[in-house]
Short mmCIF file of C-alpha atoms and ligand atoms in Angstrom, two decimals:
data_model
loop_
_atom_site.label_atom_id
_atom_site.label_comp_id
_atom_site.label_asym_id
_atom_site.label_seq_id
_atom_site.Cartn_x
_atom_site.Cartn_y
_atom_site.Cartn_z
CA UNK O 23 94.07 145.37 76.08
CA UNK O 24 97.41 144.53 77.97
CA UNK O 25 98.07 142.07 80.42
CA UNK O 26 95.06 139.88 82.10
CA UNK O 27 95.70 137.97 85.04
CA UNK O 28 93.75 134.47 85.67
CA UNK O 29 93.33 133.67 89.18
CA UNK O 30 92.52 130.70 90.47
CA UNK O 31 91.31 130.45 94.10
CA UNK O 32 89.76 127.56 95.86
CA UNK O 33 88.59 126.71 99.47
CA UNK O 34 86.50 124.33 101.54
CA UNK O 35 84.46 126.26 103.66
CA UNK O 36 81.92 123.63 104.61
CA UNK O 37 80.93 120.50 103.40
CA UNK O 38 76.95 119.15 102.40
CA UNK O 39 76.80 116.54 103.79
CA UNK O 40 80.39 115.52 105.52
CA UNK O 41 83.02 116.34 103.25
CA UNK O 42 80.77 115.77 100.12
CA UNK O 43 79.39 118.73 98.18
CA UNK O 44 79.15 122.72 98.47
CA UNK O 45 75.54 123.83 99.26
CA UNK O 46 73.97 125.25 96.33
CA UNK O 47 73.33 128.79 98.79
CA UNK O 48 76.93 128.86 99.19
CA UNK O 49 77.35 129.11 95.58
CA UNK O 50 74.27 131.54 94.68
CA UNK O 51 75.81 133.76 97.28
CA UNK O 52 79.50 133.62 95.35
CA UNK O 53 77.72 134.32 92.40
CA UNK O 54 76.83 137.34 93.68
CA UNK O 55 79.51 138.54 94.67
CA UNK O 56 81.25 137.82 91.82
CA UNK O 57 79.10 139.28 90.24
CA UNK O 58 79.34 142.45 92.14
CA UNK O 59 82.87 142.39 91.80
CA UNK O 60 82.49 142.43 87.82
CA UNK O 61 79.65 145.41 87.96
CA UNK O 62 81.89 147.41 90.22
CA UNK O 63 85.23 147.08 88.17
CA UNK O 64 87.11 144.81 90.00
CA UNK O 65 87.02 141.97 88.02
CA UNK O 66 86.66 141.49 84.50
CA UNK O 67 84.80 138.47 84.73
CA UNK O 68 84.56 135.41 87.23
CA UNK O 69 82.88 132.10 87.69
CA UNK O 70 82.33 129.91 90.44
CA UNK O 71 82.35 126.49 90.35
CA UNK O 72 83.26 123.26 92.83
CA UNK O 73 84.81 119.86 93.08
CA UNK O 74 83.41 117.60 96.18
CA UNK O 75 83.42 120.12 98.75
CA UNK O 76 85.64 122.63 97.62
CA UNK O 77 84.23 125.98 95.41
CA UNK O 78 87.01 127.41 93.12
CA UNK O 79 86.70 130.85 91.97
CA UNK O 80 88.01 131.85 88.35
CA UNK O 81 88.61 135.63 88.15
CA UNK O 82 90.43 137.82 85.40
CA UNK O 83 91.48 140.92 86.34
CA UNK O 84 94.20 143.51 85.54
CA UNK O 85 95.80 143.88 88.68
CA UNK O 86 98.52 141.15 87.98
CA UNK O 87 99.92 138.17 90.81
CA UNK O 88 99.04 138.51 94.63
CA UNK O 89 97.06 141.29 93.64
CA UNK O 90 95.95 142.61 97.42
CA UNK O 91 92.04 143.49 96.34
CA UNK O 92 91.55 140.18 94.55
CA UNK O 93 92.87 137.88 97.22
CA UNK O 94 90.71 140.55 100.01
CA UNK O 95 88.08 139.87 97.46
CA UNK O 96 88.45 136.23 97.18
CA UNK O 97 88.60 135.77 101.21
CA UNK O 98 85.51 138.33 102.25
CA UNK O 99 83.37 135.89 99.89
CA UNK O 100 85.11 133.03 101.40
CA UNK O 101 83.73 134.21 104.57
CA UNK O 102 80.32 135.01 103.42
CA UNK O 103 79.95 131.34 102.10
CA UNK O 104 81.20 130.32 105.30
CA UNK O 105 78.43 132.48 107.02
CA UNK O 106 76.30 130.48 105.38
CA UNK O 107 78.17 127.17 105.83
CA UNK O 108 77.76 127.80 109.71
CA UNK O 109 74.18 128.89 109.99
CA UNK O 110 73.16 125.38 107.54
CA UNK O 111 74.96 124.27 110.28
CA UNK O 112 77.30 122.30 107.34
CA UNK O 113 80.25 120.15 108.00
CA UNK O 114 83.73 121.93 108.86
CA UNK O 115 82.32 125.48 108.42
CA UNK O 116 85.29 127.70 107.24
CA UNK O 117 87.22 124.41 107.73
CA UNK O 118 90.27 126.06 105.11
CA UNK O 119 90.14 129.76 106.81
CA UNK O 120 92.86 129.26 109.08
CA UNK O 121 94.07 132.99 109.52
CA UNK O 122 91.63 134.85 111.76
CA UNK O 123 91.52 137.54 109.43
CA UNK O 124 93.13 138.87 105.98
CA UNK O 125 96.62 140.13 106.20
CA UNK O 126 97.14 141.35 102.27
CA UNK O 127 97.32 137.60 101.32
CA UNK O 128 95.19 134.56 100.51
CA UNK O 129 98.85 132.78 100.03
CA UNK O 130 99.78 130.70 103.48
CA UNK O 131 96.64 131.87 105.06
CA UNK O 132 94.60 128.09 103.71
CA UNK O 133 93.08 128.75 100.43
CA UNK O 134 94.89 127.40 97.60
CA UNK O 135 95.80 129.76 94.88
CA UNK O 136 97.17 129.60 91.40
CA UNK O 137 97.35 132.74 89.10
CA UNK O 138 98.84 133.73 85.84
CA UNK O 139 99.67 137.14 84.00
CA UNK O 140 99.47 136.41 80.04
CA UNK O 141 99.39 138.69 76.80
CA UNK O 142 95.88 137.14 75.39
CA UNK O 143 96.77 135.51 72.29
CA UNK O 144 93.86 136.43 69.36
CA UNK O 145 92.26 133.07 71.00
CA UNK O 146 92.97 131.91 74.09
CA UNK O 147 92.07 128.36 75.46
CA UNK O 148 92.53 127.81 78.83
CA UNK O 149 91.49 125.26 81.09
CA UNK O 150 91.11 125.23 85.08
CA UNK O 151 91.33 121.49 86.54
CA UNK O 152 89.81 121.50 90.16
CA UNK O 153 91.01 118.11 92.29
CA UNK O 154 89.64 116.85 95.58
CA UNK O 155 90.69 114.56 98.46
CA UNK O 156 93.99 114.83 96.97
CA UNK O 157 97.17 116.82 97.22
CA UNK O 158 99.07 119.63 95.14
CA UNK O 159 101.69 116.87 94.04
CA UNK O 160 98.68 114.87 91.99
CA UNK O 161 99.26 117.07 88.76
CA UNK O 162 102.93 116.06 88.60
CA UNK O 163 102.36 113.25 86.66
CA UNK O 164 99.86 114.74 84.28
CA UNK O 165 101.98 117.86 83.98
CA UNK O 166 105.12 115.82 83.08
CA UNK O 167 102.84 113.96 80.31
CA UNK O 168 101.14 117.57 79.00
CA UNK O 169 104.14 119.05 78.54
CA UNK O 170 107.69 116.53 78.40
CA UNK O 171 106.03 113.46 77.01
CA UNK O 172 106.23 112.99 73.38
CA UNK O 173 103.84 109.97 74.23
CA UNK O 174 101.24 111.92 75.19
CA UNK O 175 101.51 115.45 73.28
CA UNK O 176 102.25 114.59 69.96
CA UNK O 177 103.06 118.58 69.08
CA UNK O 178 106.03 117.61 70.99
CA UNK O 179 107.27 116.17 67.71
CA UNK O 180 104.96 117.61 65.16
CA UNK O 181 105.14 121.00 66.16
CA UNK O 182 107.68 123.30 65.18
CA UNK O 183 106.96 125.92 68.09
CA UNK O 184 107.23 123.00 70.37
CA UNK O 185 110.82 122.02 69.99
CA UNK O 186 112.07 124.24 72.27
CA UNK O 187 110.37 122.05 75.31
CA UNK O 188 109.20 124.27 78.21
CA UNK O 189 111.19 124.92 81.66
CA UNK O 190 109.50 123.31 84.92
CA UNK O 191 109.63 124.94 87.75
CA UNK O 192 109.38 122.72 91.23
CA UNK O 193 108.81 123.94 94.82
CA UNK O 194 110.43 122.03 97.72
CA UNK O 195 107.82 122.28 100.04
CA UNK O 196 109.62 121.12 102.99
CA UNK O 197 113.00 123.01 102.31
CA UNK O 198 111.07 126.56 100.70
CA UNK O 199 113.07 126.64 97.80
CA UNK O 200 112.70 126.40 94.10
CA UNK O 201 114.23 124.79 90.75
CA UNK O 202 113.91 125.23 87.33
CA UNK O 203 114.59 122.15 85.01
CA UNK O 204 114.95 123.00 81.22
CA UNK O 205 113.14 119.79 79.45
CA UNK O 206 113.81 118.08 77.15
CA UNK O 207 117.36 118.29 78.04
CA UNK O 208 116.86 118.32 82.11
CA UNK O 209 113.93 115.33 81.88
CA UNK O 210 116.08 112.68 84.09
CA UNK O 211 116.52 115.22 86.79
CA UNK O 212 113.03 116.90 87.01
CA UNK O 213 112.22 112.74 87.32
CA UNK O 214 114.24 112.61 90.38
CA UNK O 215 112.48 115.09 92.13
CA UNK O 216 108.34 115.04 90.45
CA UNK O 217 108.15 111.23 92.00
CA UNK O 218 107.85 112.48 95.20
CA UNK O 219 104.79 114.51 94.57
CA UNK O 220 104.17 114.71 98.54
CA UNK O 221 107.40 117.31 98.56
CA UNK O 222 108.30 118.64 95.43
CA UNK O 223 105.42 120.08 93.08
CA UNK O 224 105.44 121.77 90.07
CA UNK O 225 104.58 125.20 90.16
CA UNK O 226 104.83 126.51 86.77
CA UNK O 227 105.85 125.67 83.33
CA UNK O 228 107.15 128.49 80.89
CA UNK O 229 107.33 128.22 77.84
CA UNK O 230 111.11 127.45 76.24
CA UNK O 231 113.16 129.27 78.44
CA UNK O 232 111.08 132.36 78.53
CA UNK O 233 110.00 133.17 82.30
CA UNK O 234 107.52 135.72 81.38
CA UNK O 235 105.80 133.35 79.46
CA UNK O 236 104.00 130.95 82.23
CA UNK O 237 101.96 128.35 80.43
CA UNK O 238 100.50 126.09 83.28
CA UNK O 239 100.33 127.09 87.13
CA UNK O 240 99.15 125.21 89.93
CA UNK O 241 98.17 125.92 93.90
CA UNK O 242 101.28 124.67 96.04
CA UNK O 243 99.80 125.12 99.69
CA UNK O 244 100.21 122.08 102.40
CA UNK O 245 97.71 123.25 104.64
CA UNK O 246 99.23 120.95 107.39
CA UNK O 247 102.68 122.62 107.09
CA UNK O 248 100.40 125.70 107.54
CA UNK O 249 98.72 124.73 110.69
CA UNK O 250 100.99 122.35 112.35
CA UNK O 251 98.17 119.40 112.25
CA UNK O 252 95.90 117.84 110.06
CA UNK O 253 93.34 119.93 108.06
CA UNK O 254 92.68 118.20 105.29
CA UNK O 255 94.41 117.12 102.51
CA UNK O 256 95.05 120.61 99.97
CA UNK O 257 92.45 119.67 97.46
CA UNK O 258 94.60 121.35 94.55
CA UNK O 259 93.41 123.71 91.12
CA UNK O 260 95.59 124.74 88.39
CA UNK O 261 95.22 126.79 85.01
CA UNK O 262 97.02 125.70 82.16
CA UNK O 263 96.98 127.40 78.34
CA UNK O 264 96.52 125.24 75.41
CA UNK O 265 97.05 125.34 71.48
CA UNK O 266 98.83 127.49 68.94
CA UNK O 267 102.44 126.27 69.84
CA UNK O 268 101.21 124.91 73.37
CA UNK O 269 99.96 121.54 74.20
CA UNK O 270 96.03 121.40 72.26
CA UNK O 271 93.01 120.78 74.41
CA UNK O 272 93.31 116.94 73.67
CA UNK O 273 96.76 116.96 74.65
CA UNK O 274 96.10 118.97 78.21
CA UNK O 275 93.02 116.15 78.20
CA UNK O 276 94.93 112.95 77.18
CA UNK O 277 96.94 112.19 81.33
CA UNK O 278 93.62 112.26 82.58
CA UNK O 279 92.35 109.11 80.55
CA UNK O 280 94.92 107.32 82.80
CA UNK O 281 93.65 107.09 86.45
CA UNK O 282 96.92 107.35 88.29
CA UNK O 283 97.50 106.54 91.99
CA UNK O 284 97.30 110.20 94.32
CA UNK O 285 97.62 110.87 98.38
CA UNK O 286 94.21 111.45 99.83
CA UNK O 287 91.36 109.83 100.02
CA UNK O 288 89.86 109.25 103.11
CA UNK O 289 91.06 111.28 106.25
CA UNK O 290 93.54 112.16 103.68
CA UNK O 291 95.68 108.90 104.60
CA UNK O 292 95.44 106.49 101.30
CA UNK O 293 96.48 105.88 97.96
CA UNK O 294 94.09 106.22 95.59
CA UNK O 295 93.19 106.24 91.42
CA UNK O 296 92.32 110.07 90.78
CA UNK O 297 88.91 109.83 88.80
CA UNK O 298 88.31 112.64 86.06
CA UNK O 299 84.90 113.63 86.63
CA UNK O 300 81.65 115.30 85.24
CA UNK O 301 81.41 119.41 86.24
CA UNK O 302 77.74 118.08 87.87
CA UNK O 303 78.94 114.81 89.37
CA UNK O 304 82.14 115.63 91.05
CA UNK O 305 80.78 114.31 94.97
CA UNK O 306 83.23 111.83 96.27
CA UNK O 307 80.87 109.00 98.09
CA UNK O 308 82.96 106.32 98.55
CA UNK O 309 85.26 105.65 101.30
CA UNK O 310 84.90 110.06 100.73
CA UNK O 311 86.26 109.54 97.73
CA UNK O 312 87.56 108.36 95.55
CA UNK O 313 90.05 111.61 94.86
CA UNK O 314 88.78 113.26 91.48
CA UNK O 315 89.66 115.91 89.08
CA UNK O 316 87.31 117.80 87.25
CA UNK O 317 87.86 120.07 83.96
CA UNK O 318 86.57 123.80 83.14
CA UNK O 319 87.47 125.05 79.93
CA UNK O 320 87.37 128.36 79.15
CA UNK O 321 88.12 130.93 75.69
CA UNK O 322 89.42 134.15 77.34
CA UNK O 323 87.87 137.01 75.36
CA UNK O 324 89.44 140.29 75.66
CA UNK O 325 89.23 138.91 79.28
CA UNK O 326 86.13 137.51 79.44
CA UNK O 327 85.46 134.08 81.02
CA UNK O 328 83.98 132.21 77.82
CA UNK O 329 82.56 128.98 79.55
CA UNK O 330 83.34 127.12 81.56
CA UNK O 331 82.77 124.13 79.37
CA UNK O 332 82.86 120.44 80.86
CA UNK O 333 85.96 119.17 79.61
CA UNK O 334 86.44 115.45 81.22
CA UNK O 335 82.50 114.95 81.65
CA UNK O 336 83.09 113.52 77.93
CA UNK O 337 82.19 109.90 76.81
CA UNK O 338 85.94 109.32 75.94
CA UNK O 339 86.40 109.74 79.78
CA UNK O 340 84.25 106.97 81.13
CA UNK O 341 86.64 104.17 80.51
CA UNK O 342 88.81 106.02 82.61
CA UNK O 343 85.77 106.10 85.16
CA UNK O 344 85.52 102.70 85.08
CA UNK O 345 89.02 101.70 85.72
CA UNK O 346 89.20 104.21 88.48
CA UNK O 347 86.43 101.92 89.93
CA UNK O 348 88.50 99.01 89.29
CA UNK O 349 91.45 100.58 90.88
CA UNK O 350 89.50 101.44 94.01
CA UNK O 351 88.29 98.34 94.55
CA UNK O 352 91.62 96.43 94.38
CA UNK O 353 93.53 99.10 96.51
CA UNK O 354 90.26 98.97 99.12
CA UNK O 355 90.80 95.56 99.96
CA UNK O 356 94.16 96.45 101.45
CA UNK O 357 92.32 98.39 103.84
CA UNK O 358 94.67 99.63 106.35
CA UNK O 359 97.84 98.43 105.21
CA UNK O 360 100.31 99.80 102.89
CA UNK O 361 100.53 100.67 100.30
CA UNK O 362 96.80 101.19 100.30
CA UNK O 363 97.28 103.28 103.54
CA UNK O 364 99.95 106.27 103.17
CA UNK O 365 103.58 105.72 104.73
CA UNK O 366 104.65 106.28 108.03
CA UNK O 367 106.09 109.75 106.75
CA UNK O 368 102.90 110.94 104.99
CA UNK O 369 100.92 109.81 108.40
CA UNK O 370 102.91 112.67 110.39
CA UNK O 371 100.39 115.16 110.28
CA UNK O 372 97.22 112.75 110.69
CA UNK O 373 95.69 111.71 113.66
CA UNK O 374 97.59 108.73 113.96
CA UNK O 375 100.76 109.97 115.50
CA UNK O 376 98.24 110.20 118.74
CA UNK O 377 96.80 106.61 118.56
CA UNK O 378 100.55 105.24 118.59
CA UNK O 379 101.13 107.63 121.47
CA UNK O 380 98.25 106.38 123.85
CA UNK O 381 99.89 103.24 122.79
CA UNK O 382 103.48 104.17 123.94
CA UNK O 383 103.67 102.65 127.47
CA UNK O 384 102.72 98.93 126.40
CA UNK O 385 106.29 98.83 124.45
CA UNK O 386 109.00 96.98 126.12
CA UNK O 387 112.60 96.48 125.13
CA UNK O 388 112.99 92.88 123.61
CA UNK O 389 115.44 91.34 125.72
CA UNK O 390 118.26 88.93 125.44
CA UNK O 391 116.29 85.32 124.35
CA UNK O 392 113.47 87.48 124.08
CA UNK O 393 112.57 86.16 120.71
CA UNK O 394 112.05 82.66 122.80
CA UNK O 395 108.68 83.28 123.05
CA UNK O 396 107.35 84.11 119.66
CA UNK O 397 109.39 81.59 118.71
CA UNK O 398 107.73 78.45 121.19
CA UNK O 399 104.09 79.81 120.35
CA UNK O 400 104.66 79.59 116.42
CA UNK O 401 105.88 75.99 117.42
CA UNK O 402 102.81 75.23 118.87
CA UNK O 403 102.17 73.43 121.64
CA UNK O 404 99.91 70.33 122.94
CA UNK O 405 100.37 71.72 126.34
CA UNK O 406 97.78 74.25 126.99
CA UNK O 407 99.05 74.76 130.47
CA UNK O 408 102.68 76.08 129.12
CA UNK O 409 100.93 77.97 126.35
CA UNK O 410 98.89 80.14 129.20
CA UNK O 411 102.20 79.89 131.13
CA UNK O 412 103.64 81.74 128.14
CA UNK O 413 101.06 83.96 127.72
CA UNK O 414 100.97 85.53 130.87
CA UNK O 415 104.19 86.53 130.57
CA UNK O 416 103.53 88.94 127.64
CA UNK O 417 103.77 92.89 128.82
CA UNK O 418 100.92 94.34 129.72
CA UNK O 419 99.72 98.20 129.69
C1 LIG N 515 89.67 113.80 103.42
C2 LIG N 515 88.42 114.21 104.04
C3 LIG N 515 87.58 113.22 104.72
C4 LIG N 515 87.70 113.33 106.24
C5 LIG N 515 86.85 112.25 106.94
C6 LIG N 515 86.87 112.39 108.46
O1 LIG N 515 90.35 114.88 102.86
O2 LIG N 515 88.08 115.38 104.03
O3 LIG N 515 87.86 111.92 104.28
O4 LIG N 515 89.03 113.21 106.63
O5 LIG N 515 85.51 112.34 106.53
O6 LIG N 515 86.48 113.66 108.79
P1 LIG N 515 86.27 114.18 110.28
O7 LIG N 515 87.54 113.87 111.01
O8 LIG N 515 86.02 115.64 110.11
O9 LIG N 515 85.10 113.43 110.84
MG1 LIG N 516 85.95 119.23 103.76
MG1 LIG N 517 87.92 119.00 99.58
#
């Protein structure tokens, strides 16, 4: 049937209640569009689902990458939901539709977007994990696992059509540029740059060192860098292919049985375990969180959308829900220090930066024998006199 494209688009276009949920209206109404979309020939097939507060729509389609009428597509229901969003009176209606109208591209305009062209294989498994109050960079470390960690994807070693490795390709998002790192053989230096998930992201992985042959993509939008200021944190989607010389469902599955640490969280400003999640229980409640992934899994079928099918909703993922629970509550106790709270850096686009600035004017240069003071208080003192002596002499605003 030739080439299929999966595209992957997600948004937050108002949350029920806070930052919590998508109204169930929102989604009958993307349903319908969809399918719409699928009666009049635009889409082969679609399906709408959500994480938290963020709805994700899963199209195939024949009009390749960037395709102009599925990203128009993809924002005009965007907008509809948001319609909605606004007249429900939800929270942070059309909160990710930061362009005030489309220009021929969901990409840079908030959205988040990850699409694939493939020749379907005879059977084709894909799955789409959705994240929330988290960040692009948080499939990094599950990527690395899927598809350079012999510890984790045993085809690695087993599999014949797996000894070629796969080439990783990583954005810069600060810089705009790109890099590809042939793995096995490039591992140490991918490592240098994956760790720093806030930056550099993984954008696709190809199979051996065949470009044409993407195996996993994921949505690489900051939509601070977008906006200039803090608009949430880029709750992230990607696709990625399984079995038949590829990573096998249980392999794609296995990182997520490991809640590791992701940027988000609340007011998008803290560390926190990224908990996989049931398709029906995905609502982040506490402290809005905390960050979670869930799994749609999917047999494309001459282009058809087979599914989705709840892929970390699974028994074998609640000891993974547990320790995420764990995790939360030792990191919560650190409340609003480090590294519980994100660095100074990460803070930059937060509404921080404007606390510290009412807060400018109090700072004073510490003079010569300035550290006299600290210095006599920590020493204490049985006269309170000289104690209020000293304290009067602290700057004040
Ligand atoms: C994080 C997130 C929430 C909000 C928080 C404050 O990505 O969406 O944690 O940051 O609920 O929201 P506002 O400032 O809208 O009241
Ligand atoms: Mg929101
Ligand atoms: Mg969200």
């Amino acid at each position: 049937m030739g080439r299929v494209t999966v595209s992957a688009i997600k948004a937050d276009v108002g949350g029920y209640v806070g930052h919590g949920d998508v109204h169930p209206d929102m989604l009958d109404q993307a349903r319908l569009d969809v399918r719409d979309a699928v009666a009049g020939g635009l889409l082969i097939d679609g399906s709408v689902g959500a994480c938290g507060d963020d709805v994700n729509l899963v199209m195939t389609h024949q009009r390749g990458v960037d395709a102009e009428e599925i990203h128009r597509f993809a924002w005009e229901t965007f907008v509809e939901m948001t319609q909605i969003a606004k007249r429900l009176h939800l929270y942070g209606a059309g909160q990710d539709l930061l362009a005030d109208a489309f220009s021929g591209n969901i990409r840079g305009s908030g959205p988040g977007v990850a699409e694939l062209e493939i020749d379907e294989r005879p059977s084709e498994p894909v799955i789409v994990f959705a994240a929330d109050k988290t960040e692009p960079g948080a499939w990094n470390l599950p990527l690395y696992k899927i598809f350079c960690d012999p510890f984790n994807t045993a085809g690695l070693v087993i599999d014949t059509k797996m000894h070629g490795g796969f080439t990783v390709e990583v954005h810069d998002l600060i810089e705009h540029r790109r890099i590809f790192f042939r793995c096995p053989k490039d591992l140490y230096d991918l490592l240098v740059y994956i760790g720093t998930p806030s930056r550099y992201v993984i954008k696709h992985v190809f199979r051996g060192d065949e470009p044409d042959e993407p195996v996993a993509v994921t949505s690489t939008s900051r939509l601070s860098l977008i906006a200039g200021r803090y608009v949430g944190k880029d709750d992230p989607i990607m696709v990625v292919r399984c079995q038949s010389g590829l990573p096998a469902v249980g392999e794609v599955l296995e990182p997520f049985a490991y809640p590791h640490l992701v940027a988000g969280w609340m007011r998008g400003s803290h560390n926190g375990p990224l908990m996989p999640c049931h398709m029906d229980h995905s609502q982040p409640a506490r402290f809005d969180g905390p960050p979670r992934v869930v799994g749609m899994g999917f047999q494309v079928a001459d282009g058809k959308l087979v599914g989705p099918r709840d892929m970390l909703g699974n028994a074998s993922f609640d000891r993974a829900r547990e320790k995420a629970n764990e995790i939360a509550d030792y990191m919560r106790r650190m409340g609003p220090f480090e590294p519980e709270r994100l660095p100074a850096e990460a803070m930059e686009y937060t509404t921080l930066p404007q606390v510290a600035e009412d807060l400018a004017a109090r700072w004073r240069p510490i003079e010569a024998g300035g550290d006299s003071l600290p210095q006599r208080l920590s020493e204490g003192t049985s006269d309170t006199h000289a104690a209020e002596d000293l304290l009067h002499r602290l700057p004040r605003s």
